[in-house]
PDB file of C-alpha atoms and ligand atoms in Angstrom:
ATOM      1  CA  UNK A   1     117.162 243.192 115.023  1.00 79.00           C
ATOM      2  CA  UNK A   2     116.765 242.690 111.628  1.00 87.00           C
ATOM      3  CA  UNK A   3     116.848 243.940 108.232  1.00 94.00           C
ATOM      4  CA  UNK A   4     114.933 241.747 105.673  1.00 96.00           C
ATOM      5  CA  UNK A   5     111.212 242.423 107.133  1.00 96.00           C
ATOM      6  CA  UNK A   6     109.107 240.168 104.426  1.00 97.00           C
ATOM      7  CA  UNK A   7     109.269 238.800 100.836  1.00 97.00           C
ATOM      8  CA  UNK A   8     106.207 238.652  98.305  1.00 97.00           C
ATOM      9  CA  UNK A   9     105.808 236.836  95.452  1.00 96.00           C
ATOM     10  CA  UNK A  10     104.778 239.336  92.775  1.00 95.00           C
ATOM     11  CA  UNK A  11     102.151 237.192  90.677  1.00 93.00           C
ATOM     12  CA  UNK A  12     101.628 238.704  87.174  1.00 93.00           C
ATOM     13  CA  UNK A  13     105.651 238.297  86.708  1.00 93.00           C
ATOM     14  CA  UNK A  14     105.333 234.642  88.122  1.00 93.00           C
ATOM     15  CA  UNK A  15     102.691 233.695  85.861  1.00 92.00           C
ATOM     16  CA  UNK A  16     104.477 234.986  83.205  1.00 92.00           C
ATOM     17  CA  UNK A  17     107.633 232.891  83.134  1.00 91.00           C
ATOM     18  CA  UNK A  18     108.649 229.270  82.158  1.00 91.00           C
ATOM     19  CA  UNK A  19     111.202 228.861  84.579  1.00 92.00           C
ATOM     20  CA  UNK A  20     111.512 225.387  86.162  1.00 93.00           C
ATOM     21  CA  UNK A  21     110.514 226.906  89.574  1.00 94.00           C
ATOM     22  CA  UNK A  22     106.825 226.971  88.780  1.00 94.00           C
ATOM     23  CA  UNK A  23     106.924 223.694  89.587  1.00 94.00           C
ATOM     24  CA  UNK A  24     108.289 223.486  92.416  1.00 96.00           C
ATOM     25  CA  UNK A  25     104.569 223.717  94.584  1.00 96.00           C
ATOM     26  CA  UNK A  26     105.831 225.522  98.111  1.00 97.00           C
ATOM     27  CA  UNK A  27     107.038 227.837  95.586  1.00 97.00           C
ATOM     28  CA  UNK A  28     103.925 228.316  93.904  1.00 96.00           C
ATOM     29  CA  UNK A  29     101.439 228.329  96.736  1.00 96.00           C
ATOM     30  CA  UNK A  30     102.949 231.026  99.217  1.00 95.00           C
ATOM     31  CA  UNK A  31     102.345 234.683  98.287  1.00 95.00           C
ATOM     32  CA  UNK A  32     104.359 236.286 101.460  1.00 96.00           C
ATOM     33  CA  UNK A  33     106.739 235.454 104.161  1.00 97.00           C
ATOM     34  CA  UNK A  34     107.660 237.534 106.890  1.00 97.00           C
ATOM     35  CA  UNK A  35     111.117 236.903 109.132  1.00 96.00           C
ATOM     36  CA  UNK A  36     110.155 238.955 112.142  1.00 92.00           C
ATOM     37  CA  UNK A  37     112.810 237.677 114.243  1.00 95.00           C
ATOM     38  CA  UNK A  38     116.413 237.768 114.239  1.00 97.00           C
ATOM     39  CA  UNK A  39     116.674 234.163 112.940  1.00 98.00           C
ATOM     40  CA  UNK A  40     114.520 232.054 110.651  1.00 98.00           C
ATOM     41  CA  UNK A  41     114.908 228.944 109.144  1.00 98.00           C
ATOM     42  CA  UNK A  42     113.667 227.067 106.511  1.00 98.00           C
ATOM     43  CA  UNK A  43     112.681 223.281 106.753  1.00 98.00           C
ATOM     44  CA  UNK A  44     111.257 220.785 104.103  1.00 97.00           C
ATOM     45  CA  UNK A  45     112.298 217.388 102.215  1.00 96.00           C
ATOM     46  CA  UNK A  46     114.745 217.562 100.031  1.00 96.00           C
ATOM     47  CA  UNK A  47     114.242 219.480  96.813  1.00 96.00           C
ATOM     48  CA  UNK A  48     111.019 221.277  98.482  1.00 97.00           C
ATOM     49  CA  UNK A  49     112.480 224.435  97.342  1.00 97.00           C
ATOM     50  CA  UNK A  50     114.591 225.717 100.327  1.00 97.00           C
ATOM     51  CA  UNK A  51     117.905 226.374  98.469  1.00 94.00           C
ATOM     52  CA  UNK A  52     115.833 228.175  95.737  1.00 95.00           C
ATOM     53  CA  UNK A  53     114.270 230.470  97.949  1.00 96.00           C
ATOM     54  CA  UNK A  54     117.313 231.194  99.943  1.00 96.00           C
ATOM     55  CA  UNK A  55     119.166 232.016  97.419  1.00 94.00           C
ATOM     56  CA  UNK A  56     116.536 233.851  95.428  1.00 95.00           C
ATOM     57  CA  UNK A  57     116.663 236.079  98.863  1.00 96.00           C
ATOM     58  CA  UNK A  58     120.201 236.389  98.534  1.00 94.00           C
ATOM     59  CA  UNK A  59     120.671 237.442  95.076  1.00 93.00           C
ATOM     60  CA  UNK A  60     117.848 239.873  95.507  1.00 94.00           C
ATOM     61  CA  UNK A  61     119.672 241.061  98.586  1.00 94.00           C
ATOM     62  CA  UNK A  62     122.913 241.676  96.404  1.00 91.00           C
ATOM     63  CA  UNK A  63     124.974 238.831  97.451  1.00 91.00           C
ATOM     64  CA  UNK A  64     126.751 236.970  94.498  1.00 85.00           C
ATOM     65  CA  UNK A  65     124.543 233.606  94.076  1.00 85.00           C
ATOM     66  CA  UNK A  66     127.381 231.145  94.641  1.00 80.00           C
ATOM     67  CA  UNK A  67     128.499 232.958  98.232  1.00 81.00           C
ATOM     68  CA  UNK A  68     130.169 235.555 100.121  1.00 80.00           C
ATOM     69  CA  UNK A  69     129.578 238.985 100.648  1.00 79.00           C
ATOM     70  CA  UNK A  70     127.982 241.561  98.714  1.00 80.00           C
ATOM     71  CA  UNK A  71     131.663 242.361  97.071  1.00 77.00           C
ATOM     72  CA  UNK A  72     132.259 239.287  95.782  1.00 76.00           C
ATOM     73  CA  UNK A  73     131.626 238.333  92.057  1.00 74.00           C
ATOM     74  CA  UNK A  74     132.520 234.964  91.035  1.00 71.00           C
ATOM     75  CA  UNK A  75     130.787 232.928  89.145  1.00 74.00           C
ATOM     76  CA  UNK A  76     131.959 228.787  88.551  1.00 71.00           C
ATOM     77  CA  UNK A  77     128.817 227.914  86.815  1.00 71.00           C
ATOM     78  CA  UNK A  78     125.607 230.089  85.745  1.00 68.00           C
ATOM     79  CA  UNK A  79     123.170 227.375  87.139  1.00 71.00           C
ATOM     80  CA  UNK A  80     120.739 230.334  89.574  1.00 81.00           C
ATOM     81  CA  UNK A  81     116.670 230.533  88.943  1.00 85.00           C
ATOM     82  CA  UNK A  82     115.188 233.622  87.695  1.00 88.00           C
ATOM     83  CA  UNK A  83     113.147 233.513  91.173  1.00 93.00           C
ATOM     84  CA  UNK A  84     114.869 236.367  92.533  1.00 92.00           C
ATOM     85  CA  UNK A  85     113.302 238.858  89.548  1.00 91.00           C
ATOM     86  CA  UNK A  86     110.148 237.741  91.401  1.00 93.00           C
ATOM     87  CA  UNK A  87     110.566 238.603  94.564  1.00 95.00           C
ATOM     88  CA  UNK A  88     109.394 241.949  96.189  1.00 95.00           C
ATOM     89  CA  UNK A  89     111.820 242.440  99.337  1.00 95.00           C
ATOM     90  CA  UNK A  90     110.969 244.732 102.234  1.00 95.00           C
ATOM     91  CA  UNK A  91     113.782 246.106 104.673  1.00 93.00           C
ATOM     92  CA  UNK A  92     113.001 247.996 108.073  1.00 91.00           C
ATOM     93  CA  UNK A  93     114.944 251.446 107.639  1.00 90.00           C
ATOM     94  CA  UNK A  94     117.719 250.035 109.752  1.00 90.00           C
ATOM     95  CA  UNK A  95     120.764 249.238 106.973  1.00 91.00           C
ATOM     96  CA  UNK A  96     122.812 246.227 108.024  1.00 92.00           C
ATOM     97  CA  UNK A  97     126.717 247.295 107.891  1.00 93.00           C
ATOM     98  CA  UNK A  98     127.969 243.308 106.843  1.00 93.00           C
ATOM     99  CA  UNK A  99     126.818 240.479 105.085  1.00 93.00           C
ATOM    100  CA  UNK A 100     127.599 237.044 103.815  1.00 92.00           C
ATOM    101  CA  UNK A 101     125.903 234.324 101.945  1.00 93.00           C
ATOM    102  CA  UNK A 102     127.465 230.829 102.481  1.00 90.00           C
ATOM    103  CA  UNK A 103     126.224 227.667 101.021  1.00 86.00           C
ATOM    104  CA  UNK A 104     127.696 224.218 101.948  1.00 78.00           C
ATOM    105  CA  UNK A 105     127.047 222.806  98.123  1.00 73.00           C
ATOM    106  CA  UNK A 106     129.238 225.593  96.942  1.00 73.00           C
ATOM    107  CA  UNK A 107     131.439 226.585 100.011  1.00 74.00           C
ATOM    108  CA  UNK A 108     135.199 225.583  98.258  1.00 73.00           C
ATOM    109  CA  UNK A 109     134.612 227.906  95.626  1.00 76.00           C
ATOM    110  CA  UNK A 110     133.595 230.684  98.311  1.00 76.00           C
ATOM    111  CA  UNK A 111     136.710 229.645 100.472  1.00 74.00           C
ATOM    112  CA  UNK A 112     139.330 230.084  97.567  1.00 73.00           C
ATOM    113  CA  UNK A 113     137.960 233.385  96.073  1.00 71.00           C
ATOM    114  CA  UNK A 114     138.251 234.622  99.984  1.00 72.00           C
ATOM    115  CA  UNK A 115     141.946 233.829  99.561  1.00 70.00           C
ATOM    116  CA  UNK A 116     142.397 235.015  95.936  1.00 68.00           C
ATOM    117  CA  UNK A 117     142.679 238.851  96.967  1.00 64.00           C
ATOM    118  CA  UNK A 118     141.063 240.561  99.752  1.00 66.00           C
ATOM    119  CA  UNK A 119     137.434 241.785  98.784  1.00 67.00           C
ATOM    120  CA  UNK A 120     136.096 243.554 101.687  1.00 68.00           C
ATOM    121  CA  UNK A 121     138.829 246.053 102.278  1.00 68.00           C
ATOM    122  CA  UNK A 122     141.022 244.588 104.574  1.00 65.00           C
ATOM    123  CA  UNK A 123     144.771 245.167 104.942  1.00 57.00           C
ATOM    124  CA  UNK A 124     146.955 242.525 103.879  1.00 54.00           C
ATOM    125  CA  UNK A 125     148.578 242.196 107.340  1.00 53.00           C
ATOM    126  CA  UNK A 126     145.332 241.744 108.603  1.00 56.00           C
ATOM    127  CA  UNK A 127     144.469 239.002 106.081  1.00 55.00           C
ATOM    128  CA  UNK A 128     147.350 236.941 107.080  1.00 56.00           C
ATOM    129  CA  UNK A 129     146.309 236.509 110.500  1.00 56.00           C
ATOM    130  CA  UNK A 130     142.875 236.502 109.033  1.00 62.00           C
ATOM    131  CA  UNK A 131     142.092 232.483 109.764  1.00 63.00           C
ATOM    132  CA  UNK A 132     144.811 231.992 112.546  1.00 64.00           C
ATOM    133  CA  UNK A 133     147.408 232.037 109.959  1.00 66.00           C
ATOM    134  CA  UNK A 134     146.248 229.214 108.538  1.00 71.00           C
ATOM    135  CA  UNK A 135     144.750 228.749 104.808  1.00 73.00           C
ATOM    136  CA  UNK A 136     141.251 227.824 104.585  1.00 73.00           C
ATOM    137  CA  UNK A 137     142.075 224.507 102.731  1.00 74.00           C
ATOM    138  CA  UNK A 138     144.608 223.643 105.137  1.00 77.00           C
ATOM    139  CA  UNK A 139     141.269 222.985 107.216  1.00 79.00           C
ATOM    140  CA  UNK A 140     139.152 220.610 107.713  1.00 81.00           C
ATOM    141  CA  UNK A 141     135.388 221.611 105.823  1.00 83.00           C
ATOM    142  CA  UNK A 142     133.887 222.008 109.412  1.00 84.00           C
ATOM    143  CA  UNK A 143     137.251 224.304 110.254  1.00 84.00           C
ATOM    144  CA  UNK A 144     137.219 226.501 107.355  1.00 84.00           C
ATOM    145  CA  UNK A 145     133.311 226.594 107.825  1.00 85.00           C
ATOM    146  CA  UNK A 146     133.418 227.636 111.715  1.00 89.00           C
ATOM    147  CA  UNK A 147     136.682 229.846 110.396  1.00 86.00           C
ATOM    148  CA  UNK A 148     134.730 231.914 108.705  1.00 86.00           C
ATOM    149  CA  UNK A 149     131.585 232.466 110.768  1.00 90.00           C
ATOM    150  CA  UNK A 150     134.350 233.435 113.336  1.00 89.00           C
ATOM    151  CA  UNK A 151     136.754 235.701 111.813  1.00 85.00           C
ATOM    152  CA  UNK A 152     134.444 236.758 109.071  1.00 85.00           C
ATOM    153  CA  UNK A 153     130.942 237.585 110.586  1.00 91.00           C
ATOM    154  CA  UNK A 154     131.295 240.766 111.698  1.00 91.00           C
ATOM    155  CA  UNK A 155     128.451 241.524 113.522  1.00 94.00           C
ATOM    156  CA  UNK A 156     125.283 244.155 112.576  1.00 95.00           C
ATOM    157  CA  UNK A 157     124.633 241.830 109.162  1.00 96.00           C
ATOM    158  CA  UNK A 158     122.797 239.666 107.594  1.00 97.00           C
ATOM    159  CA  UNK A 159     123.572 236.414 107.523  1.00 96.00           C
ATOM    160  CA  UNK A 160     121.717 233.632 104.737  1.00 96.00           C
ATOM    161  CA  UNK A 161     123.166 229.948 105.264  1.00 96.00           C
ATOM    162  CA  UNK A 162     122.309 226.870 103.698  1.00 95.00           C
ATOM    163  CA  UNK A 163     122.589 223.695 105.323  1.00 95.00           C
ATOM    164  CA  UNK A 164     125.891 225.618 107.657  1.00 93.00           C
ATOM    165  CA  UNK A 165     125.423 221.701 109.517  1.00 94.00           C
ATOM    166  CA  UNK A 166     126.748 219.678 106.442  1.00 92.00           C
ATOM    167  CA  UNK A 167     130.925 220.027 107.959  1.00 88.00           C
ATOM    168  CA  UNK A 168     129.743 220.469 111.686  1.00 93.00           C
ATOM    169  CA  UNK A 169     129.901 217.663 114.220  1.00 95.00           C
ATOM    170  CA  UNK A 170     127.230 217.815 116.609  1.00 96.00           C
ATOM    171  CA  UNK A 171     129.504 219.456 119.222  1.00 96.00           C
ATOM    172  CA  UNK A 172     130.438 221.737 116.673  1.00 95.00           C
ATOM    173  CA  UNK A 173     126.727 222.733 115.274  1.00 97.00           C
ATOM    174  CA  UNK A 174     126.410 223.908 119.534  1.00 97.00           C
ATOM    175  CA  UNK A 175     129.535 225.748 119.136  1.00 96.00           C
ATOM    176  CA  UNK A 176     127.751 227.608 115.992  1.00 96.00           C
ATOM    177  CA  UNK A 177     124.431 228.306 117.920  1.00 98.00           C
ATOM    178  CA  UNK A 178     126.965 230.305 120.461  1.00 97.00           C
ATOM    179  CA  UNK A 179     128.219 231.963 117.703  1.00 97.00           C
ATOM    180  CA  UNK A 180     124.650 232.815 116.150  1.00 97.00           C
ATOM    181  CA  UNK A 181     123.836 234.351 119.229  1.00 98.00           C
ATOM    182  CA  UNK A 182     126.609 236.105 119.705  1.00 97.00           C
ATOM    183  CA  UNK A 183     125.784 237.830 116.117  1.00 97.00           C
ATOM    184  CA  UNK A 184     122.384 238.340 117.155  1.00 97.00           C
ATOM    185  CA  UNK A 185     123.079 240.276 120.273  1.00 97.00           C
ATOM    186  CA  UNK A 186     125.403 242.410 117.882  1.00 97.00           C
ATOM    187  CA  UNK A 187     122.331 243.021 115.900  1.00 96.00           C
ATOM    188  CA  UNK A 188     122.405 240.692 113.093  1.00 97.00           C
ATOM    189  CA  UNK A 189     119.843 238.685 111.054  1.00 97.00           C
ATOM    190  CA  UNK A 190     119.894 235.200 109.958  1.00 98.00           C
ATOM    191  CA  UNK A 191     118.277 232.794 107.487  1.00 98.00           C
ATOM    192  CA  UNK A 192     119.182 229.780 106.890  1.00 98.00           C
ATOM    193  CA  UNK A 193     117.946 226.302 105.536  1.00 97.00           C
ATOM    194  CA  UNK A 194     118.593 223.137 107.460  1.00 97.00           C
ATOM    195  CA  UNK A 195     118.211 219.830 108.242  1.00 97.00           C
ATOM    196  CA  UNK A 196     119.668 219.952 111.477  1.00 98.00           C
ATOM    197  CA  UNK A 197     117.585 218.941 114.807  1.00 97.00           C
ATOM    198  CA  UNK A 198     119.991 220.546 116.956  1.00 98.00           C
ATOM    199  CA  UNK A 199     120.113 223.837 115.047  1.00 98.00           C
ATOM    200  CA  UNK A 200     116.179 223.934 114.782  1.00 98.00           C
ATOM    201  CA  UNK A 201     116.195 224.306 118.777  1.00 98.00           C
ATOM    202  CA  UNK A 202     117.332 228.411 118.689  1.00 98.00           C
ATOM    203  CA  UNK A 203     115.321 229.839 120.670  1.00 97.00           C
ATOM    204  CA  UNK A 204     112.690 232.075 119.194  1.00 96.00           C
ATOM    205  CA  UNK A 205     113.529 231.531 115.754  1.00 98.00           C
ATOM    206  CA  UNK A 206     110.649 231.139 113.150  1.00 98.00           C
ATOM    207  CA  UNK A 207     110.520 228.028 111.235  1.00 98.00           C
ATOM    208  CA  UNK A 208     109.038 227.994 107.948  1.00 98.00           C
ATOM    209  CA  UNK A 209     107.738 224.241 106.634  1.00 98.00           C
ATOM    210  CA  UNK A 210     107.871 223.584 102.347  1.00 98.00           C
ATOM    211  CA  UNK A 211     106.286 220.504 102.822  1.00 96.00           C
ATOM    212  CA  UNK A 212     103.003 220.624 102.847  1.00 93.00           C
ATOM    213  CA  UNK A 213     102.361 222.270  99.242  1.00 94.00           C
ATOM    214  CA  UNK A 214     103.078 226.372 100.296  1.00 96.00           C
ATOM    215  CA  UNK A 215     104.997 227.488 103.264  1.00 98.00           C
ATOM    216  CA  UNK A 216     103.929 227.588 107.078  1.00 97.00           C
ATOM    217  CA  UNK A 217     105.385 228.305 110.238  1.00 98.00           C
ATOM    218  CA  UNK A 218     105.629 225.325 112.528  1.00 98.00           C
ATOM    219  CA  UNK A 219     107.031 224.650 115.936  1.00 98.00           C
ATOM    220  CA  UNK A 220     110.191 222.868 116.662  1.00 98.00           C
ATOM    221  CA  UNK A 221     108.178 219.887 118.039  1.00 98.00           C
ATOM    222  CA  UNK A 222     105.945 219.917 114.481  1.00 97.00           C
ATOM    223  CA  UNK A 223     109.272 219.256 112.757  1.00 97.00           C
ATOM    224  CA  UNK A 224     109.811 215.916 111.346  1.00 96.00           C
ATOM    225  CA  UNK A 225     113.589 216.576 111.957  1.00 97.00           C
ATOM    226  CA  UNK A 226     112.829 216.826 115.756  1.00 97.00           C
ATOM    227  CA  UNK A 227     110.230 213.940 115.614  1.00 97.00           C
ATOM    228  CA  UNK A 228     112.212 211.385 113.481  1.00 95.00           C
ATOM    229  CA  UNK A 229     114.999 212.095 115.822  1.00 96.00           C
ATOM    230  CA  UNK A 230     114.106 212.532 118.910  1.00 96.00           C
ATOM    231  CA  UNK A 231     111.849 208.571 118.503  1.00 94.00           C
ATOM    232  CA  UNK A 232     115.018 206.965 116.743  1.00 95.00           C
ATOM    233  CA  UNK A 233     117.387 208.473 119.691  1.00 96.00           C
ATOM    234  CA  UNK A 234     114.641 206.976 122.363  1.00 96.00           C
ATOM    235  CA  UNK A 235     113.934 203.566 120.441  1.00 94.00           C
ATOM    236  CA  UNK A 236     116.745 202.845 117.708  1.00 95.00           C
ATOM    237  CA  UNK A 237     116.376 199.128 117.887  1.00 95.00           C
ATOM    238  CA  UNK A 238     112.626 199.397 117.607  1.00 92.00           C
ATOM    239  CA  UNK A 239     113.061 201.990 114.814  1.00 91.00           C
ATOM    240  CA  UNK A 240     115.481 199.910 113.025  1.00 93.00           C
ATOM    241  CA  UNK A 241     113.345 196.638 113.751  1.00 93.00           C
ATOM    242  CA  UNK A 242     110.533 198.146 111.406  1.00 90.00           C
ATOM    243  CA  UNK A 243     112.684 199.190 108.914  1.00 90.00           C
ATOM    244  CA  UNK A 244     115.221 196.415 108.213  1.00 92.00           C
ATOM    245  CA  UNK A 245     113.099 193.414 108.763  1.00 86.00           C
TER     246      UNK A 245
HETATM  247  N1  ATP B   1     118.542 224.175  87.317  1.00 54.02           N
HETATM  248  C1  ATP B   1     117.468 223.453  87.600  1.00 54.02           C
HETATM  249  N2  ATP B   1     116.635 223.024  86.631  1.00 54.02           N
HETATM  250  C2  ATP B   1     115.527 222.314  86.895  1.00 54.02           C
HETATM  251  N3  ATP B   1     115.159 221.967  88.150  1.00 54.02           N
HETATM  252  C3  ATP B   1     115.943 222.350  89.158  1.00 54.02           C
HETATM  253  C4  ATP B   1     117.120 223.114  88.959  1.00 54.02           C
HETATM  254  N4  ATP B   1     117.694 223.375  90.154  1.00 54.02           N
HETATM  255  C5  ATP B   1     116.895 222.779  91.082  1.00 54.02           C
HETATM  256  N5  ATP B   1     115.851 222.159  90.482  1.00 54.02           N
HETATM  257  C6  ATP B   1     114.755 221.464  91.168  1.00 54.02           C
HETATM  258  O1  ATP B   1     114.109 222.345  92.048  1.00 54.02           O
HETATM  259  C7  ATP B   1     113.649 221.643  93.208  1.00 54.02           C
HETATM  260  C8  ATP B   1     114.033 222.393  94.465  1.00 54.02           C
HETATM  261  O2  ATP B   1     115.433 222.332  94.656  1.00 54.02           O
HETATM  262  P1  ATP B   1     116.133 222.966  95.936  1.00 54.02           P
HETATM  263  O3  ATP B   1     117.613 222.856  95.720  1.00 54.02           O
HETATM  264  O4  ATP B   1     115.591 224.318  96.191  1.00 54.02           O
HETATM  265  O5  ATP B   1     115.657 221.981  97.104  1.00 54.02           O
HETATM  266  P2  ATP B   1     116.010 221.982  98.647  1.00 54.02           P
HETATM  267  O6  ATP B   1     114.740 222.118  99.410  1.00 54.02           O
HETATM  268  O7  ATP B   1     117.099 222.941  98.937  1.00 54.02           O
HETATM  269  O8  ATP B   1     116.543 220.470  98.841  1.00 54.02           O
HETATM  270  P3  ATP B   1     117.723 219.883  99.764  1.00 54.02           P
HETATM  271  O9  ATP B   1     117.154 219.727 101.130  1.00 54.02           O
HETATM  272  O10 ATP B   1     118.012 218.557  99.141  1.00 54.02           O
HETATM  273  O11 ATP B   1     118.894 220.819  99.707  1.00 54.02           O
HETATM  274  C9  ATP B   1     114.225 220.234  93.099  1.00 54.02           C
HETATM  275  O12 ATP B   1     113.198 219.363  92.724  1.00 54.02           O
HETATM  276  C10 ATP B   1     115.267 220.342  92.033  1.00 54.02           C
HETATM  277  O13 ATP B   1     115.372 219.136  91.329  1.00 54.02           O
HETATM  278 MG1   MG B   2     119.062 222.735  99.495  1.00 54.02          MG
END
């Protein structure tokens, strides 16, 4: 299933503006993407544009640009691109019944609004036994981060995560994939930007490159995340040879 079909660039208003993301060249190259599968993800080196993008999705999607679902408005800094007023987003008639945004760079600020007040209509009984009982910064990062995609996520959404790896241990990242397809098979959509090798593996998920100048779909093999792993797992003292000496 899933809910955000394709995203196009419109052109005459991206022309038009000054905003720093003209520069940014996967950016400027694509014209459409389409996310014909329940999960995509976004790959690229660092400050190829993922975050932008995802975000840009997200905000034009309704969610509040720092995180959480579409009822949550807080803002701790107005820092997000104008890319989302350039974005032309097509849904499939099917409307998703949850959502959440959650962003590792920003995912405190998202955890303590969660416990401010209760923003998605939930009794406050039910919010006390909401994360085990427990507060979400009496957790460890990875915790809190699993804690929500657990008690949270409610199924039939759309889900947009960016880099959801940063707190995870490997074991942990595998106990997320169960969870992802869990949502999946309860009709739910994700996006998400990573750098994770492990993650990349979901089967039958798109995976959109930045790096070579627009944005293409590669195989999990292509990736430089599987290839830069999987020879530095197989030869580390070779690898290391190289590089140290
Ligand atoms: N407010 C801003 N003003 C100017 N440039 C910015 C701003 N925010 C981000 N950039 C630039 O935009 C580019 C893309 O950043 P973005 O955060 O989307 O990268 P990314 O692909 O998510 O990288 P990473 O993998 O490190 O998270 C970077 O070169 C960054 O320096
Ligand atoms: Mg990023």
């Amino acid at each position: 299933m899933y809910y955000i079909q394709s995203i196009t660039k419109q052109e005459d208003v991206w022309q038009k503006s000054e905003s720093y993301v003209k520069n940014i060249s996967a950016l400027a190259n694509f014209e459409q993407l389409s996310f014909n599968s329940p999960i995509t993800f976004f790959v690229g080196e660092n400050g190829s544009g993922k975050s932008t993008l995802l975000e840009a999705i997200a905000v034009k999607y309704g969610f509040n640009p720092e995180g959480g679902s579409k009822n949550y408005s807080f803002a701790t800094k107005d820092t997000h691109s104008p890319l989302s007023q350039m974005l032309d987003l097509a849904k499939t008639p099917k409307r998703a019944k949850d959502g959440f945004f959650l962003r590792a760079e920003s995912f405190y600020n998202t955890a303590s609004y969660m416990e401010e007040i209760d923003h998605d209509g939930l009794s406050a009984s039910y919010l006390e036994s909401y994360f085990d009982g427990k507060s979400l910064h009496e957790q460890s990062h990875g915790e809190s981060f699993l804690s929500i995609i657990e008690n949270r996520f409610w199924g039939n959404g759309i889900y947009i995560l960016d880099e959801p790896e940063a707190a995870l241990s490997p074991s942990r990242q595998l106990t997320l994939m169960s969870h992802i397809a869990r949502l999946i098979k309860q009709n739910s959509q994700f996006i998400i930007a990573t750098h994770s090798p492990i993650l990349l593996a979901f089967p039958g998920a798109i995976i959109y490159s930045f790096d070579n100048k627009t944005i293409t779909p590669i195989s999990y093999k292509e990736t430089e995340h599987y290839q830069i792993t999987h020879n530095f797992l197989n030869h580390p003292e070779r690898m290391l040879d190289i590089l140290l000496n």
